[in-house]
């Protein structure tokens, strides 16, 4: 029987590997410990495949064509596309069969997702994956890229529903028995504006408190206006909404939170409880 064995949501920043010593050492150690804990969760869960969801950064796709949702269907992926971040490029194994099954299920549920036969992966996917991918066994990687940068954006609720359909597809397919989902992005940060380097810690903690308090769906279905105070980079939390939807749970466990202005981001790490046989 196929099942979802882990559901994680976490922040990313290209500055973490590119200027690793910028923050105070105690903050660096706590962030590394959070990534290590996420890796341990995945190693214990033993997924054969990781669906990893991130936002477009005007690098993976193109300013001329940014669909709301893009799913990779390649047999292999190369990353990071942005070589300057300090992570060596490597090849990640994909699965056309699994990707096509996911696409078929999404199409049946009125999600007209773009299909990418070639996809070079940027820091939004590779940086967190580099820190958390299981070390002993090679896992298949299925990348999902959201439009979290150019209006109009898919709504948080739409991303949440997208995650619910992914969960149905995971349980219906017979290609892999054990699947994990990882959403990366956020929390509060500003990119390319005068506020860059600012972190809205109050907003970040409110989001994390909702998830811890069993109100994850409330967060996952926030309206656009509620995200604005956290900066244009916070639009990436749509990837977290996908994870909440896929978990079928209203409750998550906070792994860590750090306000790291040196990496211009409020960094959050959450493990969602994976419910079985429940639709929220």
mmCIF file of C-alpha atoms in Angstrom:
data_model
loop_
_atom_site.group_PDB
_atom_site.id
_atom_site.type_symbol
_atom_site.label_atom_id
_atom_site.label_comp_id
_atom_site.label_asym_id
_atom_site.label_seq_id
_atom_site.Cartn_x
_atom_site.Cartn_y
_atom_site.Cartn_z
ATOM 1 C CA UNK A 1 0.000 0.000 0.000
ATOM 2 C CA UNK A 2 1.351 3.426 -0.967
ATOM 3 C CA UNK A 3 1.427 6.093 1.696
ATOM 4 C CA UNK A 4 2.746 9.498 2.649
ATOM 5 C CA UNK A 5 5.418 8.889 5.284
ATOM 6 C CA UNK A 6 6.576 12.458 6.031
ATOM 7 C CA UNK A 7 5.411 16.037 5.448
ATOM 8 C CA UNK A 8 7.896 18.830 6.123
ATOM 9 C CA UNK A 9 7.800 22.580 5.540
ATOM 10 C CA UNK A 10 10.912 24.695 5.854
ATOM 11 C CA UNK A 11 12.533 27.930 4.776
ATOM 12 C CA UNK A 12 15.379 28.338 2.346
ATOM 13 C CA UNK A 13 17.902 31.039 1.521
ATOM 14 C CA UNK A 14 20.725 31.030 -1.035
ATOM 15 C CA UNK A 15 22.794 32.928 1.541
ATOM 16 C CA UNK A 16 22.898 29.983 3.952
ATOM 17 C CA UNK A 17 25.502 28.091 1.894
ATOM 18 C CA UNK A 18 27.017 31.151 0.149
ATOM 19 C CA UNK A 19 27.829 33.216 3.269
ATOM 20 C CA UNK A 20 27.578 30.527 5.960
ATOM 21 C CA UNK A 21 29.475 32.407 8.661
ATOM 22 C CA UNK A 22 27.559 35.705 8.406
ATOM 23 C CA UNK A 23 25.189 35.178 11.393
ATOM 24 C CA UNK A 24 26.370 34.680 14.990
ATOM 25 C CA UNK A 25 27.588 31.133 15.580
ATOM 26 C CA UNK A 26 24.739 30.244 17.940
ATOM 27 C CA UNK A 27 22.163 31.072 15.260
ATOM 28 C CA UNK A 28 24.077 29.106 12.644
ATOM 29 C CA UNK A 29 24.223 26.097 14.908
ATOM 30 C CA UNK A 30 20.493 26.209 15.658
ATOM 31 C CA UNK A 31 19.621 26.454 11.953
ATOM 32 C CA UNK A 32 21.942 23.567 11.140
ATOM 33 C CA UNK A 33 20.393 21.551 13.968
ATOM 34 C CA UNK A 34 16.941 22.183 12.469
ATOM 35 C CA UNK A 35 18.046 20.908 9.061
ATOM 36 C CA UNK A 36 19.707 17.928 10.757
ATOM 37 C CA UNK A 37 16.448 17.103 12.535
ATOM 38 C CA UNK A 38 14.552 17.281 9.249
ATOM 39 C CA UNK A 39 17.117 14.940 7.700
ATOM 40 C CA UNK A 40 16.702 12.542 10.622
ATOM 41 C CA UNK A 41 12.923 12.559 10.147
ATOM 42 C CA UNK A 42 13.339 11.641 6.490
ATOM 43 C CA UNK A 43 15.946 8.986 7.204
ATOM 44 C CA UNK A 44 13.632 7.381 9.745
ATOM 45 C CA UNK A 45 10.655 7.603 7.354
ATOM 46 C CA UNK A 46 12.694 5.981 4.542
ATOM 47 C CA UNK A 47 10.888 7.546 1.552
ATOM 48 C CA UNK A 48 11.673 6.205 -1.888
ATOM 49 C CA UNK A 49 10.636 9.507 -3.451
ATOM 50 C CA UNK A 50 10.448 13.115 -2.270
ATOM 51 C CA UNK A 51 7.989 15.533 -3.859
ATOM 52 C CA UNK A 52 9.644 18.905 -3.261
ATOM 53 C CA UNK A 53 7.627 22.092 -3.725
ATOM 54 C CA UNK A 54 9.191 25.528 -4.100
ATOM 55 C CA UNK A 55 8.480 28.890 -5.700
ATOM 56 C CA UNK A 56 9.821 30.315 -8.929
ATOM 57 C CA UNK A 57 12.665 32.847 -8.584
ATOM 58 C CA UNK A 58 12.742 34.040 -12.207
ATOM 59 C CA UNK A 59 15.433 31.458 -12.928
ATOM 60 C CA UNK A 60 13.930 27.977 -13.204
ATOM 61 C CA UNK A 61 11.231 28.994 -15.686
ATOM 62 C CA UNK A 62 11.039 32.224 -17.683
ATOM 63 C CA UNK A 63 9.617 35.728 -17.254
ATOM 64 C CA UNK A 64 7.657 35.015 -20.439
ATOM 65 C CA UNK A 65 5.983 31.866 -19.117
ATOM 66 C CA UNK A 66 5.203 31.344 -15.424
ATOM 67 C CA UNK A 67 2.320 28.903 -14.891
ATOM 68 C CA UNK A 68 0.644 28.710 -11.474
ATOM 69 C CA UNK A 69 1.974 25.140 -11.072
ATOM 70 C CA UNK A 70 4.744 23.312 -12.943
ATOM 71 C CA UNK A 71 5.654 19.671 -12.360
ATOM 72 C CA UNK A 72 8.856 18.088 -13.598
ATOM 73 C CA UNK A 73 8.514 14.905 -15.657
ATOM 74 C CA UNK A 74 12.191 14.309 -16.441
ATOM 75 C CA UNK A 75 14.196 11.198 -15.655
ATOM 76 C CA UNK A 76 16.981 13.353 -14.227
ATOM 77 C CA UNK A 77 17.485 16.904 -12.956
ATOM 78 C CA UNK A 78 20.589 19.035 -12.489
ATOM 79 C CA UNK A 79 21.033 21.583 -9.741
ATOM 80 C CA UNK A 80 21.691 24.072 -8.405
ATOM 81 C CA UNK A 81 21.080 26.285 -11.417
ATOM 82 C CA UNK A 82 22.506 29.239 -9.450
ATOM 83 C CA UNK A 83 26.056 27.934 -9.094
ATOM 84 C CA UNK A 84 27.210 30.903 -7.005
ATOM 85 C CA UNK A 85 25.458 29.656 -3.853
ATOM 86 C CA UNK A 86 28.317 27.309 -2.997
ATOM 87 C CA UNK A 87 26.630 23.921 -3.403
ATOM 88 C CA UNK A 88 28.261 21.581 -5.953
ATOM 89 C CA UNK A 89 26.084 20.711 -8.908
ATOM 90 C CA UNK A 90 24.815 17.147 -9.021
ATOM 91 C CA UNK A 91 22.272 15.024 -10.826
ATOM 92 C CA UNK A 92 19.051 14.024 -9.098
ATOM 93 C CA UNK A 93 17.050 11.026 -10.244
ATOM 94 C CA UNK A 94 13.437 11.597 -11.324
ATOM 95 C CA UNK A 95 10.604 9.290 -12.397
ATOM 96 C CA UNK A 96 8.595 9.965 -15.520
ATOM 97 C CA UNK A 97 6.121 7.242 -14.613
ATOM 98 C CA UNK A 98 5.365 8.699 -11.185
ATOM 99 C CA UNK A 99 5.268 12.282 -12.460
ATOM 100 C CA UNK A 100 2.828 11.373 -15.228
ATOM 101 C CA UNK A 101 0.587 9.619 -12.718
ATOM 102 C CA UNK A 102 0.547 12.742 -10.543
ATOM 103 C CA UNK A 103 -0.249 14.906 -13.561
ATOM 104 C CA UNK A 104 -3.124 12.664 -14.627
ATOM 105 C CA UNK A 105 -4.645 12.852 -11.155
ATOM 106 C CA UNK A 106 -4.235 16.626 -11.048
ATOM 107 C CA UNK A 107 -5.845 17.001 -14.475
ATOM 108 C CA UNK A 108 -8.787 14.880 -13.352
ATOM 109 C CA UNK A 109 -9.269 17.279 -10.442
ATOM 110 C CA UNK A 110 -9.208 20.466 -12.525
ATOM 111 C CA UNK A 111 -5.568 21.438 -11.971
ATOM 112 C CA UNK A 112 -4.127 22.208 -15.404
ATOM 113 C CA UNK A 113 -0.499 21.874 -14.341
ATOM 114 C CA UNK A 114 2.361 22.667 -16.721
ATOM 115 C CA UNK A 115 4.579 19.702 -17.604
ATOM 116 C CA UNK A 116 8.348 20.298 -17.713
ATOM 117 C CA UNK A 117 10.367 17.708 -19.609
ATOM 118 C CA UNK A 118 13.550 19.576 -18.691
ATOM 119 C CA UNK A 119 14.015 21.527 -15.470
ATOM 120 C CA UNK A 120 17.228 22.921 -13.987
ATOM 121 C CA UNK A 121 16.617 23.279 -10.258
ATOM 122 C CA UNK A 122 17.529 26.473 -8.404
ATOM 123 C CA UNK A 123 18.366 27.153 -4.758
ATOM 124 C CA UNK A 124 14.714 26.999 -3.661
ATOM 125 C CA UNK A 125 14.794 23.247 -4.201
ATOM 126 C CA UNK A 126 18.478 22.360 -4.018
ATOM 127 C CA UNK A 127 19.542 24.312 -0.916
ATOM 128 C CA UNK A 128 17.079 22.611 1.480
ATOM 129 C CA UNK A 129 17.417 19.271 -0.316
ATOM 130 C CA UNK A 130 21.198 19.458 0.062
ATOM 131 C CA UNK A 131 20.780 19.783 3.840
ATOM 132 C CA UNK A 132 18.038 17.192 4.413
ATOM 133 C CA UNK A 133 18.177 14.457 1.768
ATOM 134 C CA UNK A 134 18.795 11.013 3.298
ATOM 135 C CA UNK A 135 22.448 10.000 3.174
ATOM 136 C CA UNK A 136 22.275 6.219 2.967
ATOM 137 C CA UNK A 137 19.789 5.721 0.118
ATOM 138 C CA UNK A 138 19.316 7.668 -3.114
ATOM 139 C CA UNK A 139 15.768 8.975 -3.370
ATOM 140 C CA UNK A 140 13.797 9.974 -6.439
ATOM 141 C CA UNK A 141 13.058 13.708 -6.616
ATOM 142 C CA UNK A 142 9.846 15.122 -8.093
ATOM 143 C CA UNK A 143 10.044 18.936 -8.330
ATOM 144 C CA UNK A 144 6.979 21.176 -8.231
ATOM 145 C CA UNK A 145 7.473 24.880 -8.956
ATOM 146 C CA UNK A 146 4.801 27.376 -7.904
ATOM 147 C CA UNK A 147 4.312 30.915 -9.082
ATOM 148 C CA UNK A 148 5.130 32.826 -5.922
ATOM 149 C CA UNK A 149 6.624 35.872 -7.584
ATOM 150 C CA UNK A 150 4.453 37.416 -10.310
ATOM 151 C CA UNK A 151 0.855 38.514 -9.835
ATOM 152 C CA UNK A 152 -1.696 37.152 -10.165
ATOM 153 C CA UNK A 153 -0.582 34.360 -7.852
ATOM 154 C CA UNK A 154 -2.432 31.124 -7.129
ATOM 155 C CA UNK A 155 -4.286 31.595 -3.864
ATOM 156 C CA UNK A 156 -3.134 29.932 -0.674
ATOM 157 C CA UNK A 157 -6.363 27.939 -0.642
ATOM 158 C CA UNK A 158 -5.755 26.774 -4.213
ATOM 159 C CA UNK A 159 -2.292 25.551 -3.171
ATOM 160 C CA UNK A 160 -3.834 23.800 -0.175
ATOM 161 C CA UNK A 161 -6.304 22.013 -2.457
ATOM 162 C CA UNK A 162 -3.430 21.134 -4.791
ATOM 163 C CA UNK A 163 -1.757 19.371 -1.873
ATOM 164 C CA UNK A 164 -4.900 17.391 -1.089
ATOM 165 C CA UNK A 165 -5.027 16.090 -4.669
ATOM 166 C CA UNK A 166 -1.352 15.156 -4.488
ATOM 167 C CA UNK A 167 -2.128 13.109 -1.385
ATOM 168 C CA UNK A 168 -4.915 11.244 -3.192
ATOM 169 C CA UNK A 169 -2.543 10.530 -6.067
ATOM 170 C CA UNK A 170 0.170 9.292 -3.707
ATOM 171 C CA UNK A 171 -2.217 6.794 -2.132
ATOM 172 C CA UNK A 172 -3.657 5.594 -5.446
ATOM 173 C CA UNK A 173 -0.391 4.933 -7.293
ATOM 174 C CA UNK A 174 1.523 1.666 -7.019
ATOM 175 C CA UNK A 175 4.930 2.817 -8.242
ATOM 176 C CA UNK A 176 6.408 3.771 -4.863
ATOM 177 C CA UNK A 177 5.267 2.545 -1.468
ATOM 178 C CA UNK A 178 6.795 5.336 0.599
ATOM 179 C CA UNK A 179 6.547 9.017 -0.395
ATOM 180 C CA UNK A 180 7.555 12.211 1.423
ATOM 181 C CA UNK A 181 6.589 15.795 0.622
ATOM 182 C CA UNK A 182 8.750 18.795 1.371
ATOM 183 C CA UNK A 183 7.646 22.415 0.912
ATOM 184 C CA UNK A 184 10.287 25.158 0.965
ATOM 185 C CA UNK A 185 10.086 28.935 1.116
ATOM 186 C CA UNK A 186 9.402 31.902 3.380
ATOM 187 C CA UNK A 187 8.960 32.874 6.031
ATOM 188 C CA UNK A 188 9.022 36.681 6.132
ATOM 189 C CA UNK A 189 11.561 38.391 3.915
ATOM 190 C CA UNK A 190 11.850 41.056 1.255
ATOM 191 C CA UNK A 191 13.747 40.584 -2.016
ATOM 192 C CA UNK A 192 15.070 43.452 -4.123
ATOM 193 C CA UNK A 193 13.385 46.214 -2.112
ATOM 194 C CA UNK A 194 14.575 48.782 0.426
ATOM 195 C CA UNK A 195 13.206 46.530 3.189
ATOM 196 C CA UNK A 196 15.583 43.713 2.258
ATOM 197 C CA UNK A 197 17.169 42.378 5.437
ATOM 198 C CA UNK A 198 14.016 43.027 7.474
ATOM 199 C CA UNK A 199 12.275 40.117 9.183
ATOM 200 C CA UNK A 200 8.725 40.340 10.535
ATOM 201 C CA UNK A 201 9.189 37.976 13.446
ATOM 202 C CA UNK A 202 5.723 38.711 14.836
ATOM 203 C CA UNK A 203 4.128 37.521 11.582
ATOM 204 C CA UNK A 204 6.356 34.464 11.422
ATOM 205 C CA UNK A 205 5.517 33.393 14.955
ATOM 206 C CA UNK A 206 1.807 33.939 14.375
ATOM 207 C CA UNK A 207 1.956 31.536 11.406
ATOM 208 C CA UNK A 208 3.903 28.948 13.374
ATOM 209 C CA UNK A 209 1.556 29.301 16.355
ATOM 210 C CA UNK A 210 -1.437 28.596 14.114
ATOM 211 C CA UNK A 211 0.181 25.400 12.899
ATOM 212 C CA UNK A 212 1.141 24.282 16.406
ATOM 213 C CA UNK A 213 -2.313 25.091 17.767
ATOM 214 C CA UNK A 214 -4.146 22.795 15.362
ATOM 215 C CA UNK A 215 -5.191 25.649 13.060
ATOM 216 C CA UNK A 216 -2.932 24.838 10.119
ATOM 217 C CA UNK A 217 -5.774 25.054 7.601
ATOM 218 C CA UNK A 218 -6.450 28.618 8.761
ATOM 219 C CA UNK A 219 -2.872 29.483 7.887
ATOM 220 C CA UNK A 220 -2.936 27.462 4.658
ATOM 221 C CA UNK A 221 -5.991 29.368 3.413
ATOM 222 C CA UNK A 222 -4.819 32.896 4.281
ATOM 223 C CA UNK A 223 -5.828 35.589 1.817
ATOM 224 C CA UNK A 224 -3.269 37.627 -0.107
ATOM 225 C CA UNK A 225 -3.652 40.701 2.102
ATOM 226 C CA UNK A 226 -2.625 38.713 5.176
ATOM 227 C CA UNK A 227 0.745 37.867 3.610
ATOM 228 C CA UNK A 228 1.696 41.400 2.509
ATOM 229 C CA UNK A 229 3.101 42.462 5.941
ATOM 230 C CA UNK A 230 5.673 39.659 5.695
ATOM 231 C CA UNK A 231 7.207 40.861 2.429
ATOM 232 C CA UNK A 232 7.291 39.740 -1.178
ATOM 233 C CA UNK A 233 9.437 36.742 -0.266
ATOM 234 C CA UNK A 234 6.756 35.445 2.075
ATOM 235 C CA UNK A 235 4.595 34.653 -0.950
ATOM 236 C CA UNK A 236 6.667 31.455 -1.093
ATOM 237 C CA UNK A 237 4.687 30.033 1.838
ATOM 238 C CA UNK A 238 2.267 28.747 -0.766
ATOM 239 C CA UNK A 239 4.601 25.740 -0.773
ATOM 240 C CA UNK A 240 3.776 25.255 2.904
ATOM 241 C CA UNK A 241 0.064 25.301 2.017
ATOM 242 C CA UNK A 242 0.641 22.402 -0.361
ATOM 243 C CA UNK A 243 2.273 20.427 2.463
ATOM 244 C CA UNK A 244 -0.593 21.176 4.869
ATOM 245 C CA UNK A 245 -3.080 19.992 2.255
ATOM 246 C CA UNK A 246 -1.129 16.822 1.555
ATOM 247 C CA UNK A 247 -0.831 15.990 5.254
ATOM 248 C CA UNK A 248 -4.634 16.115 5.693
ATOM 249 C CA UNK A 249 -3.854 17.476 9.155
ATOM 250 C CA UNK A 250 -4.545 20.657 11.067
ATOM 251 C CA UNK A 251 -1.591 20.193 13.387
ATOM 252 C CA UNK A 252 2.156 20.460 12.992
ATOM 253 C CA UNK A 253 5.162 20.338 15.280
ATOM 254 C CA UNK A 254 7.535 23.290 15.372
ATOM 255 C CA UNK A 255 11.093 22.104 14.858
ATOM 256 C CA UNK A 256 12.764 25.524 15.002
ATOM 257 C CA UNK A 257 12.489 29.200 14.215
ATOM 258 C CA UNK A 258 15.292 31.722 13.782
ATOM 259 C CA UNK A 259 15.202 35.393 12.836
ATOM 260 C CA UNK A 260 18.377 35.651 10.758
ATOM 261 C CA UNK A 261 18.736 39.109 9.269
ATOM 262 C CA UNK A 262 22.184 38.190 7.926
ATOM 263 C CA UNK A 263 20.444 35.659 5.685
ATOM 264 C CA UNK A 264 17.591 38.183 5.181
ATOM 265 C CA UNK A 265 14.951 35.628 6.193
ATOM 266 C CA UNK A 266 12.818 34.412 9.048
ATOM 267 C CA UNK A 267 13.673 30.704 8.984
ATOM 268 C CA UNK A 268 10.963 28.266 10.055
ATOM 269 C CA UNK A 269 10.920 24.462 10.190
ATOM 270 C CA UNK A 270 7.755 22.415 10.733
ATOM 271 C CA UNK A 271 6.807 18.747 10.612
ATOM 272 C CA UNK A 272 3.125 18.268 9.782
ATOM 273 C CA UNK A 273 1.298 15.363 11.342
ATOM 274 C CA UNK A 274 0.307 12.921 8.594
ATOM 275 C CA UNK A 275 -3.314 11.903 9.050
ATOM 276 C CA UNK A 276 -4.738 8.744 7.503
ATOM 277 C CA UNK A 277 -8.178 8.402 5.982
ATOM 278 C CA UNK A 278 -9.266 11.911 6.908
ATOM 279 C CA UNK A 279 -10.233 14.833 4.680
ATOM 280 C CA UNK A 280 -10.085 18.304 6.245
#
